[in-house]
Short mmCIF file of C-alpha atoms and ligand atoms in Angstrom, two decimals:
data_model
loop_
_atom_site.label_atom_id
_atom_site.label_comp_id
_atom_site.label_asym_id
_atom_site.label_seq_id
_atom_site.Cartn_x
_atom_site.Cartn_y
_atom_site.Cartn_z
CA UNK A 198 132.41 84.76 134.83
CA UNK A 199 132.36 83.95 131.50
CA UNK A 200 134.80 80.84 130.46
CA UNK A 201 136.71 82.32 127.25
CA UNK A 202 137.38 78.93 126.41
CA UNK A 203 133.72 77.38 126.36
CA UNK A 204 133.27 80.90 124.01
CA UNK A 205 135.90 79.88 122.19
CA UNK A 206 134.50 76.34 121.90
CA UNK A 207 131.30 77.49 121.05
CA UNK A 208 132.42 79.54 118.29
CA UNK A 209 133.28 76.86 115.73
CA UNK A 210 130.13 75.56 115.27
CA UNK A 211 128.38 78.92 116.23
CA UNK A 212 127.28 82.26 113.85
CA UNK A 213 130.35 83.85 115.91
CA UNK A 214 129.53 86.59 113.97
CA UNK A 215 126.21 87.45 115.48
CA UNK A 216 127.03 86.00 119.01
CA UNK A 217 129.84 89.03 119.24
CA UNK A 218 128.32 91.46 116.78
CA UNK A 219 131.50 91.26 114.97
CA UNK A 220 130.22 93.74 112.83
CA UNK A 221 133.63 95.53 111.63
CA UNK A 222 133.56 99.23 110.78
CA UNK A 223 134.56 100.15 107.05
CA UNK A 224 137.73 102.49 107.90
CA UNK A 225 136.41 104.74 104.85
CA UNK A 226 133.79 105.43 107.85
CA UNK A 227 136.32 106.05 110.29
CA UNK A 228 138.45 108.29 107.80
CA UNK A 229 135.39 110.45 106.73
CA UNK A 230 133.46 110.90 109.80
CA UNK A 231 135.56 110.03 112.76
CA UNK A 232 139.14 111.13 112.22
CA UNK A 233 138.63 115.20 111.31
CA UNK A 234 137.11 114.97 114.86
CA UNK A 235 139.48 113.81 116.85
CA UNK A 236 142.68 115.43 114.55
CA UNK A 237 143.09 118.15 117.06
CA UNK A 238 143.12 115.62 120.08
CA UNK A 239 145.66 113.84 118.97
CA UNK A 240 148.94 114.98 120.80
CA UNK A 241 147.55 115.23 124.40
CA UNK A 242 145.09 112.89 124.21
CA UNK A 243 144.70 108.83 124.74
CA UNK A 244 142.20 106.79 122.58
CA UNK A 245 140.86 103.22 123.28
CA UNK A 246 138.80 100.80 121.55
CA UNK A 247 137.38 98.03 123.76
CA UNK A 248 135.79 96.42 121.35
CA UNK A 249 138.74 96.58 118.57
CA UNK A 250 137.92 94.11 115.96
CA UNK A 251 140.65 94.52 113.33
CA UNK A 252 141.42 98.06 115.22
CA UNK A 253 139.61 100.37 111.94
CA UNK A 254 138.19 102.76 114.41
CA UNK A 255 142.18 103.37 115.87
CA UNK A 256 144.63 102.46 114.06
CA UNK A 257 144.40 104.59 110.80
CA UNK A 258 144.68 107.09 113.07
CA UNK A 259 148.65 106.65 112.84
CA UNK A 260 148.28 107.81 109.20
CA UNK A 261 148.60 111.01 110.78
CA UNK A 262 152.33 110.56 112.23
CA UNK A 263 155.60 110.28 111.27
CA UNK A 264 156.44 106.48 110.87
CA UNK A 265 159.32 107.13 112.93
CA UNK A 266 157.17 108.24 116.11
CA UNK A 267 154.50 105.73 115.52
CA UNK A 268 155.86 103.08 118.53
CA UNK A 269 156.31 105.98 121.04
CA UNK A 270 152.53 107.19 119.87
CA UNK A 271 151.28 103.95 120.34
CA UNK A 272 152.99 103.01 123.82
CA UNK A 273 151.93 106.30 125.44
CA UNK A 274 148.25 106.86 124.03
CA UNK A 275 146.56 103.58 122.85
CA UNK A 276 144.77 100.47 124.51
CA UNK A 277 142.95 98.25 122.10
CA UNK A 278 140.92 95.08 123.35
CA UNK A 279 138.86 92.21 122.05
CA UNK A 280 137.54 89.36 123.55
CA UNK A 281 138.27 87.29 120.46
CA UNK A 282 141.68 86.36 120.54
CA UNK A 283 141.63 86.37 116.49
CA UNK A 284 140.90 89.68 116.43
CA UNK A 285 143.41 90.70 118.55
CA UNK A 286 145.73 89.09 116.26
CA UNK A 287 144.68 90.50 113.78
CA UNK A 288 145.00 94.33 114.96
CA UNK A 289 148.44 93.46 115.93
CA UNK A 290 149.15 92.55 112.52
CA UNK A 291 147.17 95.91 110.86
CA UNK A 292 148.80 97.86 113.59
CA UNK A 293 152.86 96.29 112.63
CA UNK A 294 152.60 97.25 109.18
CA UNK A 295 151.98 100.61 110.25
CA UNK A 296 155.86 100.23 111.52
CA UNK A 297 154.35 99.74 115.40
CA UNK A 298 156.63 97.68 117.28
CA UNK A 299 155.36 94.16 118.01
CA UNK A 300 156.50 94.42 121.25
CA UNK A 301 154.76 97.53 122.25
CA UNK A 302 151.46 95.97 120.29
CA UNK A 303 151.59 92.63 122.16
CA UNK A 304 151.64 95.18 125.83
CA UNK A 305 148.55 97.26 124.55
CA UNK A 306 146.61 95.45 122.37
CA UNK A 307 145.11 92.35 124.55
CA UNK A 308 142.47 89.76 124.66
CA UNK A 309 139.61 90.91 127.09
CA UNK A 310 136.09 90.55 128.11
CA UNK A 311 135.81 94.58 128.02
CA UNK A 312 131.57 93.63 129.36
CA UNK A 313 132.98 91.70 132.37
CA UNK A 314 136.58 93.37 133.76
CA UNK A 315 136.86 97.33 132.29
CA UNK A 316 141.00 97.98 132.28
CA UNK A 317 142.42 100.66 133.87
CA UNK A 318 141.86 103.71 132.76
CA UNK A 319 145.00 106.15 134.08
CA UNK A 320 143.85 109.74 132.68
CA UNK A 321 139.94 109.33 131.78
CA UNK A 322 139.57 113.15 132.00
CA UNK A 323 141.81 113.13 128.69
CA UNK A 324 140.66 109.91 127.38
CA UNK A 325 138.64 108.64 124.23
CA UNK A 326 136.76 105.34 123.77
CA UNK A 327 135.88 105.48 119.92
CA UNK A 328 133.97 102.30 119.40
CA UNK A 329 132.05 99.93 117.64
CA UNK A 330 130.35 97.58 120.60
CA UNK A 331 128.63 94.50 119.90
CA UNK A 332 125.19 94.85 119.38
CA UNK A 333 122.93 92.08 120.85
CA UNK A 334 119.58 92.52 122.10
CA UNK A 335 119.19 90.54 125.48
CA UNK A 336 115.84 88.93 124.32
CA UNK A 337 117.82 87.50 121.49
CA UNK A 338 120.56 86.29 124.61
CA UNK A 339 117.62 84.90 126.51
CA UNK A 340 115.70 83.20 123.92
CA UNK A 341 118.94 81.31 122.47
CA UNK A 342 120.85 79.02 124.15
CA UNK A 343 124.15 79.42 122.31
CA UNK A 344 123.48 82.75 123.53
CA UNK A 345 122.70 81.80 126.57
CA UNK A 346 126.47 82.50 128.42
CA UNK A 347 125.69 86.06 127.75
CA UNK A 348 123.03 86.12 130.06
CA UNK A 349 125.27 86.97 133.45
CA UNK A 350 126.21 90.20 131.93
CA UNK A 351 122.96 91.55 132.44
CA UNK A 352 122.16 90.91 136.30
CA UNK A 353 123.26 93.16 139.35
CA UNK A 354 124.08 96.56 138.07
CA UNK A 355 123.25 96.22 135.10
CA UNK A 356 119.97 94.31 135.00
CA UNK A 357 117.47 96.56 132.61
CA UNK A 358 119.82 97.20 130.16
CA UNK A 359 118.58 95.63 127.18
CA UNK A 360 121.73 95.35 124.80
CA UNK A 361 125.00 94.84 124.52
CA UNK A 362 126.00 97.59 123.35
CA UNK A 363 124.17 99.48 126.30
CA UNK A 364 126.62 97.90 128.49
CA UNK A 365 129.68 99.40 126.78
CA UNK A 366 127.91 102.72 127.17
CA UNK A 367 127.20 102.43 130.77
CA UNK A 368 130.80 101.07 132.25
CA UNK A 369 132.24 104.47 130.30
CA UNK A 370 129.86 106.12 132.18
CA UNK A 371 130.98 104.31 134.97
CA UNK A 372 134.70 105.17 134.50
CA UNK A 373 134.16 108.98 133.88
CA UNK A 374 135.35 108.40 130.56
CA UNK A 375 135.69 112.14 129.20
CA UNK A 376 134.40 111.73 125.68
CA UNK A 377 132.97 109.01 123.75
CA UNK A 378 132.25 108.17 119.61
CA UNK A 379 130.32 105.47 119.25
CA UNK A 380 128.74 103.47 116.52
CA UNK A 381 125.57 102.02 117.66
CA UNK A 382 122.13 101.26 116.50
CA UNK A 383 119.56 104.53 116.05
CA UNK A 384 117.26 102.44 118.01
CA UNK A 385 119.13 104.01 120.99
CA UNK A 386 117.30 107.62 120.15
CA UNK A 387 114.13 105.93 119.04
CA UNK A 388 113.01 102.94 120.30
CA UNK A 389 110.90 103.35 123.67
CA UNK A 390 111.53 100.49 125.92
CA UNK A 391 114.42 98.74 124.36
CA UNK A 392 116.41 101.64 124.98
CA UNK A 393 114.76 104.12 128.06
CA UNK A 394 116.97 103.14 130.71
CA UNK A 395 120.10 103.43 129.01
CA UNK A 396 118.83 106.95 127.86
CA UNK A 397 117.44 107.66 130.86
CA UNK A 398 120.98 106.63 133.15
CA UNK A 399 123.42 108.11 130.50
CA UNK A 400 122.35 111.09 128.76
CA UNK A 401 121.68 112.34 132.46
CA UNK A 402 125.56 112.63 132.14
CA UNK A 403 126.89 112.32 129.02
CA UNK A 404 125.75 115.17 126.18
CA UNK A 405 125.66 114.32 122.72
CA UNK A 406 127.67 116.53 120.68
CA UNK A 407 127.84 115.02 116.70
CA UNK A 408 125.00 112.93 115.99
CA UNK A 409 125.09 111.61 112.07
CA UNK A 410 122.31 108.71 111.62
CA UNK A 411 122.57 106.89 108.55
CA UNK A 412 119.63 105.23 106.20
CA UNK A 413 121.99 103.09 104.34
CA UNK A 414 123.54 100.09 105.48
CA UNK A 415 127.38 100.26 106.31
CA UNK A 416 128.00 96.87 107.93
CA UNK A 417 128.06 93.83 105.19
CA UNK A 418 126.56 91.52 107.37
CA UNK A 419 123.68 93.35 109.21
CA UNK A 420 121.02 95.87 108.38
CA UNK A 421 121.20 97.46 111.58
CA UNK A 422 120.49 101.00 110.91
CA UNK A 423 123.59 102.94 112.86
CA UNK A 424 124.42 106.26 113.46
CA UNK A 425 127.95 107.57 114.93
CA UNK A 426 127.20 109.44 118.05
CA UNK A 427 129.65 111.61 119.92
CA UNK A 428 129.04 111.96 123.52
CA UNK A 429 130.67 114.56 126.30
CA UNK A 430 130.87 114.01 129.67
CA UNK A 431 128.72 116.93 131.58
CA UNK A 432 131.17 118.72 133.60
CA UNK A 433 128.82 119.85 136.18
CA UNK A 434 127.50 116.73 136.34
CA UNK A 435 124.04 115.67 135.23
CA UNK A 436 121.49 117.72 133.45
CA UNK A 437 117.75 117.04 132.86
CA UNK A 438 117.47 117.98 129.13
CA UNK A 439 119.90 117.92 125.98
CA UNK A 440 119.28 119.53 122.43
CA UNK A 441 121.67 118.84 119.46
CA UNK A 442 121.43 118.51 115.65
CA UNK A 443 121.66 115.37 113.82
CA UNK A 444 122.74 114.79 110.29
CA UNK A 445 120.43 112.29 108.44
CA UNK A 446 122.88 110.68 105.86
CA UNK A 447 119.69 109.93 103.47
CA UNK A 448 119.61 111.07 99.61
CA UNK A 449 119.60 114.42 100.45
CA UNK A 450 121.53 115.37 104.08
CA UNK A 451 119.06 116.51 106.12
CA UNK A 452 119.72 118.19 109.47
CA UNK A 453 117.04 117.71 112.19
CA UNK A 454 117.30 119.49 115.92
CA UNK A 455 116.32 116.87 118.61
CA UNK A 456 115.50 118.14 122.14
CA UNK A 457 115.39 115.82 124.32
CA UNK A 458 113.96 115.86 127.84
CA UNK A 459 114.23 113.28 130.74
CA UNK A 460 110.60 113.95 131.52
CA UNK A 461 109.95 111.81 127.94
CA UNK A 462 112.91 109.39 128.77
CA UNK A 463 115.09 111.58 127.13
CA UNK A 464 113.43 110.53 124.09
CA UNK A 465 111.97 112.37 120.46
CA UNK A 466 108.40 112.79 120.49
CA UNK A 467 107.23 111.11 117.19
CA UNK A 468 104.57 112.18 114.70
CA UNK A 469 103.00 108.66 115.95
CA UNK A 470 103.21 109.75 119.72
CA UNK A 471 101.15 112.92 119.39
CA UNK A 472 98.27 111.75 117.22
CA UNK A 473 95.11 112.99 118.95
CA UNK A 474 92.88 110.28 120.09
CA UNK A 475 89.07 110.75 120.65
CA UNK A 476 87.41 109.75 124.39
CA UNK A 477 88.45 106.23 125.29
CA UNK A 478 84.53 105.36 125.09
CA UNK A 479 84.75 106.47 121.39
CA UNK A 480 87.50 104.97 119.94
CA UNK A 481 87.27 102.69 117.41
CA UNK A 482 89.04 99.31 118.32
CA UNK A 483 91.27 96.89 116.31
CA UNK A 484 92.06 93.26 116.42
CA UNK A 485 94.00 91.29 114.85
CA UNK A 486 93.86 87.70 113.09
CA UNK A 487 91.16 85.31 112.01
CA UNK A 488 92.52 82.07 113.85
CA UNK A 489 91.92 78.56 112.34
CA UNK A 490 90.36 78.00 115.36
CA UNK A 491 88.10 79.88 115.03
CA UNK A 492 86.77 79.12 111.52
CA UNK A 493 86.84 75.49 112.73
CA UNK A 494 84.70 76.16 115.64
CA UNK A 495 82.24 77.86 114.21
CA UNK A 496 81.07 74.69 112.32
CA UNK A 497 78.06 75.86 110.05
CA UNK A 498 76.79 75.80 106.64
CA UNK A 499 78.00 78.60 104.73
CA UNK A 500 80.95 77.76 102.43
CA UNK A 501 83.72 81.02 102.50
CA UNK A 502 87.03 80.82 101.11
CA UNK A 503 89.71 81.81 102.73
CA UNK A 504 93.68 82.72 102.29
CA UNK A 505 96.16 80.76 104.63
CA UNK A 506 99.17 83.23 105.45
CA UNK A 507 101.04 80.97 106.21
CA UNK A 508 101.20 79.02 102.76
CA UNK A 509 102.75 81.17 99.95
CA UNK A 510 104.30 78.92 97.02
CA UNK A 511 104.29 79.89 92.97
CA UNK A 512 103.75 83.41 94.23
CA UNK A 513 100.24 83.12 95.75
CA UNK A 514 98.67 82.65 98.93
CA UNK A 515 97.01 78.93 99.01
CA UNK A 516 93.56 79.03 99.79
CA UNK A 517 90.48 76.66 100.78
CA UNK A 518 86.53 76.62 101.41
CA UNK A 519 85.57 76.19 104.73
CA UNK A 520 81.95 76.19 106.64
CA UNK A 521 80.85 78.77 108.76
CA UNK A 522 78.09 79.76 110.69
CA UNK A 523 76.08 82.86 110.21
CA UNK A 524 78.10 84.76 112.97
CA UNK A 525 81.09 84.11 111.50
CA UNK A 526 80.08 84.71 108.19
CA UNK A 527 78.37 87.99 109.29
CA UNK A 528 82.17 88.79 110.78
CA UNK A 529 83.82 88.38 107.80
CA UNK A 530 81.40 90.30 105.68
CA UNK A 531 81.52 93.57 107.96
CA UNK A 532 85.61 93.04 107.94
CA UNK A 533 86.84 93.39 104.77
CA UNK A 534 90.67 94.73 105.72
CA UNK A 535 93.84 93.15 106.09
CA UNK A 536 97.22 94.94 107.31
CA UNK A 537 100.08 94.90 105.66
CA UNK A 538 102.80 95.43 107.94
CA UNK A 539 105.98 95.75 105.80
CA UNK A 540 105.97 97.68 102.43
CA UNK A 541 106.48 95.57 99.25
CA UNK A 542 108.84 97.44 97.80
CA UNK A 543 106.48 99.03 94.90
CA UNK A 544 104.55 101.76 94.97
CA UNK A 545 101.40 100.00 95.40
CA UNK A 546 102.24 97.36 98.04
CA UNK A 547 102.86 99.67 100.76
CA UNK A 548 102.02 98.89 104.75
CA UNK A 549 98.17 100.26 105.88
CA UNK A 550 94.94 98.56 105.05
CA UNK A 551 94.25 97.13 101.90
CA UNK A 552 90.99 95.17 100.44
CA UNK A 553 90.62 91.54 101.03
CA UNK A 554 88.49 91.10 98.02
CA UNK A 555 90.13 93.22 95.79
CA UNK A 556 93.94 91.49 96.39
CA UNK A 557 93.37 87.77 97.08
CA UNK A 558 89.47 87.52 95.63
CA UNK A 559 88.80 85.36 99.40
CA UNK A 560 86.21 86.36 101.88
CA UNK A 561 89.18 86.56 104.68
CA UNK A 562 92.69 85.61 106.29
CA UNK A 563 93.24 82.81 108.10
CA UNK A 564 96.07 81.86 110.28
CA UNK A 565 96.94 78.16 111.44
CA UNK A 566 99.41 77.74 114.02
CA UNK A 567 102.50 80.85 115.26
CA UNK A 568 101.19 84.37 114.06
CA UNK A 569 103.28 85.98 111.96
CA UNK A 570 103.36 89.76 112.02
CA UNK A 571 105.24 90.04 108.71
CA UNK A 572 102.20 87.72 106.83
CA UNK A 573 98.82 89.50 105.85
CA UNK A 574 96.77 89.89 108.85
CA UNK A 575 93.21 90.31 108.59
CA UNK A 576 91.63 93.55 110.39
CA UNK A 577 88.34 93.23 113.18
CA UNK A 578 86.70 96.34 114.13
CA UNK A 579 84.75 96.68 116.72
CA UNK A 580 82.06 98.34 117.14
CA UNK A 581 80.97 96.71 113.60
CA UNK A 582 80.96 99.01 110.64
CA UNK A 583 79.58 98.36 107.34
CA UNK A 584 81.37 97.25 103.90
CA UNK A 585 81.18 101.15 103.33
CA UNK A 586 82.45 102.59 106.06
CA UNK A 587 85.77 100.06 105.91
CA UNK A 588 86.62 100.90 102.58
CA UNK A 589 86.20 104.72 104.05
CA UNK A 590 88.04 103.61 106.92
CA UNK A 591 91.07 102.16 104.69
CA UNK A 592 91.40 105.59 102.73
CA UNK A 593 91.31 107.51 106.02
CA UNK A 594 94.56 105.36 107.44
CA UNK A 595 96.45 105.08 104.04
CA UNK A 596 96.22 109.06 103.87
CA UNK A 597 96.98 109.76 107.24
CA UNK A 598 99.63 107.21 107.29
CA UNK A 599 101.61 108.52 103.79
CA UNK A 600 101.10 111.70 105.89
CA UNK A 601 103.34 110.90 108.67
CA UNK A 602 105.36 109.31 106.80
CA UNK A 603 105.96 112.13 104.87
CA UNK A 604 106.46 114.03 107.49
CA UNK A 605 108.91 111.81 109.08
CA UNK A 606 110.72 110.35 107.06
CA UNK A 607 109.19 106.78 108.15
CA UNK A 608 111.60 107.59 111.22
CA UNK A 609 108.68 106.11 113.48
CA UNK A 610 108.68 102.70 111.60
CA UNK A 611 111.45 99.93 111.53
CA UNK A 612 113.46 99.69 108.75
CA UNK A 613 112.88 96.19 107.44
CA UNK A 614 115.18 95.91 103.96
CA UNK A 615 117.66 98.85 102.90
CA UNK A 616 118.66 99.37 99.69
CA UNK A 617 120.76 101.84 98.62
CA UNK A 618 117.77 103.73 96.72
CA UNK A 619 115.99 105.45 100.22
CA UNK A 620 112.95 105.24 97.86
CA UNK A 621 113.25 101.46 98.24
CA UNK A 622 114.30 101.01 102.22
CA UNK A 623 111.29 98.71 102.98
CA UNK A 624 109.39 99.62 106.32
CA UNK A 625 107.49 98.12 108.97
CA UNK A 626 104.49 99.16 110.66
CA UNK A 627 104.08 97.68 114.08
CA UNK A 628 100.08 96.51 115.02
CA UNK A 629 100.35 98.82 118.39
CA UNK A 630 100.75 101.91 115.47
CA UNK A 631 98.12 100.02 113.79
CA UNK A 632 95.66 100.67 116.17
CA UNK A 633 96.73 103.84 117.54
CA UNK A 634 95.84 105.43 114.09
CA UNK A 635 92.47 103.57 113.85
CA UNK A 636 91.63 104.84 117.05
CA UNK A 637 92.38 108.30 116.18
CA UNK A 638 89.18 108.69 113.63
CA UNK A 639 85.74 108.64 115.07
CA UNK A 640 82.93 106.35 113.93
CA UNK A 641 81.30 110.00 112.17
CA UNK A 642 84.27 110.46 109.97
CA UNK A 643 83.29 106.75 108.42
CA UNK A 644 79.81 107.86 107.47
C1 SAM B 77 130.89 95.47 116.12
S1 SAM B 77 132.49 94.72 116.24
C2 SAM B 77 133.41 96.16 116.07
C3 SAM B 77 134.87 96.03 115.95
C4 SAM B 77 135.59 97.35 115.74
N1 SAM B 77 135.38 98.27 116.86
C5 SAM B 77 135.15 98.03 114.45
O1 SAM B 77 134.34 98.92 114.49
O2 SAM B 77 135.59 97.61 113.37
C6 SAM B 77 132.49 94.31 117.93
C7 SAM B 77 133.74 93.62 118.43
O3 SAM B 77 133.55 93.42 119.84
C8 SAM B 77 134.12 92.19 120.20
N2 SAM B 77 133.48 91.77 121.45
C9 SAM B 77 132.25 91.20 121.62
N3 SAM B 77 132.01 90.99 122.93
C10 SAM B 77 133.08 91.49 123.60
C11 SAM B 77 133.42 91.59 124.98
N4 SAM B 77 132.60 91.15 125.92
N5 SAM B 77 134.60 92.15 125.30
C12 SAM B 77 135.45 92.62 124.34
N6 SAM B 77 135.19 92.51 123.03
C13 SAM B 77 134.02 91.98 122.66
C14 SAM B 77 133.87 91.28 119.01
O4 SAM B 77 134.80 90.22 118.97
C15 SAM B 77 134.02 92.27 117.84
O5 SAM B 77 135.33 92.24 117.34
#
């Protein structure tokens, strides 16, 4: 079991913040989005937060009563929790100058490891959890040892999961728990492994029935793109395919029908997923990174100059003249490309393939040490294609690329910056979608 008070402990000198994704809901999210939803709920049903912060996702709820009928309200329908003992105290204070009676608060708002124990639940058949979980990715809790007490929540029952936050889903499952709005990270609809056994366990059961995804950060400390998702228990139990319409909350609101299957892990096909891809013994590979290693090894006479991605000071890549043998040199000439993962931010530093030459005036990309997948990474086809056919190769990928994008919205990159401007959200392109769009040409359409 976790020991509260080694958490608590840990918690001065940790980012307490990021250890329990003490990410607090603005309530103007709540009052928008959340309350005209659950309005009509209100007098028969009971609400819960087990994950209650400062209690914004439950507590301007009482808005909607009389102050006189608040405490009765409050004793009869609401359970708040936190592990966080300052939390707690401080939705006990929110929720007495709504009139509550500090009594009553004290009874049912309580200190609790929600992950570890799940309270009783008397009526969960008229019950809603409308939370906020913590979000923590468990290769984050693994990889960090002030994490590392974290780590028990994720064996026995629940090993696979791959978040917090996918544990909070999973024990309402669990508990029958009637109906469900969540905030959570869209990387529950999208991502493919991170998030296919939660899908795959939960929307067996659970439909979704509001879905509003949003481009712009809400949270001040995190750029965790969110959406608020509204999930129904399946009354008949489970079902092998869901369809529902989500609001994008971008510029313009966009509304996009999702079907989802369990077939596909329950999850949305993307643009990226359905690319055609030529006969494996056709397809044009990529690799990645030109390794110091490498250049040192290859110890011959021919003087090429290089970038080092990792050294970027005074706004330029440093770079140096190094010796190479013919092979090598014969590499670098027939490999002109390097990747750029993450969009710049202007127009003309966006992810895809771009020309060695032409941007740092070096004959490659070298990398000393960690790779870095954010850095420029220098592109290796094989088989080898000419000068020519890269630079046709380059247009190809940047077209096809804006394409999808397009198409998609980016939805099948990561959102790396936001900024309130969607023009400016910064993306990334992973090196798996990379090479999955190189492979999709054919060495004829270079020629
Ligand atoms: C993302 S915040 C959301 C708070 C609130 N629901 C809101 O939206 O404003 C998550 C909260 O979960 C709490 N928390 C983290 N781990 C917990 C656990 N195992 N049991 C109960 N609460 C936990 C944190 O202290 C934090 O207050």
């Amino acid at each position: 079991m976790i020991d509260r008070m080694r958490i608590n402990k840990r918690h001065e000198t940790l980012d307490k913040t990021r250890l329990l994704g003490s990410h607090l809901t603005p309530v103007s999210i709540f009052q928008t989005y959340i309350l005209p939803e659950i309005r009509p709920l209100l007098p028969d049903h009971n609400f819960m937060d087990l994950f209650c912060g400062e209690g914004n996702l439950i507590l301007p709820m009482l808005d909607l009563l009389p102050r006189s009928e608040r405490t009765d309200y409050f004793r009869k329908h609401i359970q708040m929790y936190d592990v966080d003992p300052e939390m707690v105290n401080k939705s006990i204070e929110n929720a007495a100058e709504y009139g509550v009676d500090r009594k009553v608060l004290e009874d049912r708002i309580r200190v609790r490891d929600s992950i570890l124990s799940y309270p009783e639940v008397r009526n969960p058949v008229k019950t809603v959890h409308i939370t906020n979980p913590p979000y923590l990715y468990v290769g984050h809790i693994m990889k960090h040892a002030e994490a590392s007490s974290h780590a028990s929540y994720f064996i026995g029952k629940n090993e696979g999961y791959q978040d917090l936050y996918q544990l909070a889903l999973i024990n309402d499952l669990r508990h029958s728990i009637q109906k469900l709005v969540y905030v959570i990270p869209t990387n529950f609809l999208f991502a493919d492994s991170a998030s296919r056994k939660i899908r795959l366990d939960f929307l067996a059961r659970y439909f979704i029935s509001k879905c509003r995804l949003f481009e712009s950060r809400i949270f001040q400390n995190t750029g965790v793109n969110v959406g608020i998702f509204e999930f129904v228990l399946d009354p008949k139990g489970q079902h092998s395919s869901i369809q529902f319409d989500a609001v994008q909350e971008n510029q313009n609101l966009k509304v996009k029908r999702f079907t989802l299957d369990s077939s596909s892990g329950f999850r949305q096909k993307m643009n990226i997923d359905e690319i055609p891809l030529p006969d494996k013994v056709d397809r044009i590979k990529a690799k990645f990174y030109l390794t110091v290693d490498e250049v040192m090894s290859s110890g011959g006479n021919i003087d090429v100059t290089l970038v080092d991605s990792k050294h970027f000071s005074n706004g330029r890549y440093s770079r140096s003249t190094f010796s190479v043998d013919d092979r090598l040199h014969r590499k670098l000439l027939s490999n002109p490309l390097f990747v750029r993962t993450v969009d710049t931010g202007s127009p003309d530093g966006r992810a895809g393939l771009h020309d060695i030459r032409e941007e740092f005036d070096a004959d490659g990309i070298v990398v000393s040490g960690n790779t870095y997948r954010t850095n420029p990474i220098q592109l290796f086809i094989q088989p080898d294609i000419t000068r020519e056919q890269s630079m046709k190769l380059m247009h190809l990928f940047n077209n096809k690329l804006e394409k999808m994008r397009s198409e998609s919205d980016s939805s099948f990159m990561t959102t790396y910056r936001y900024s309130s401007n969607p023009r400016y959200i910064r993306k990334y392109l992973g090196l798996k979608q990379v090479s999955t769009i190189i492979s999709s040409f054919r060495l004829d359409d270079l020629s």
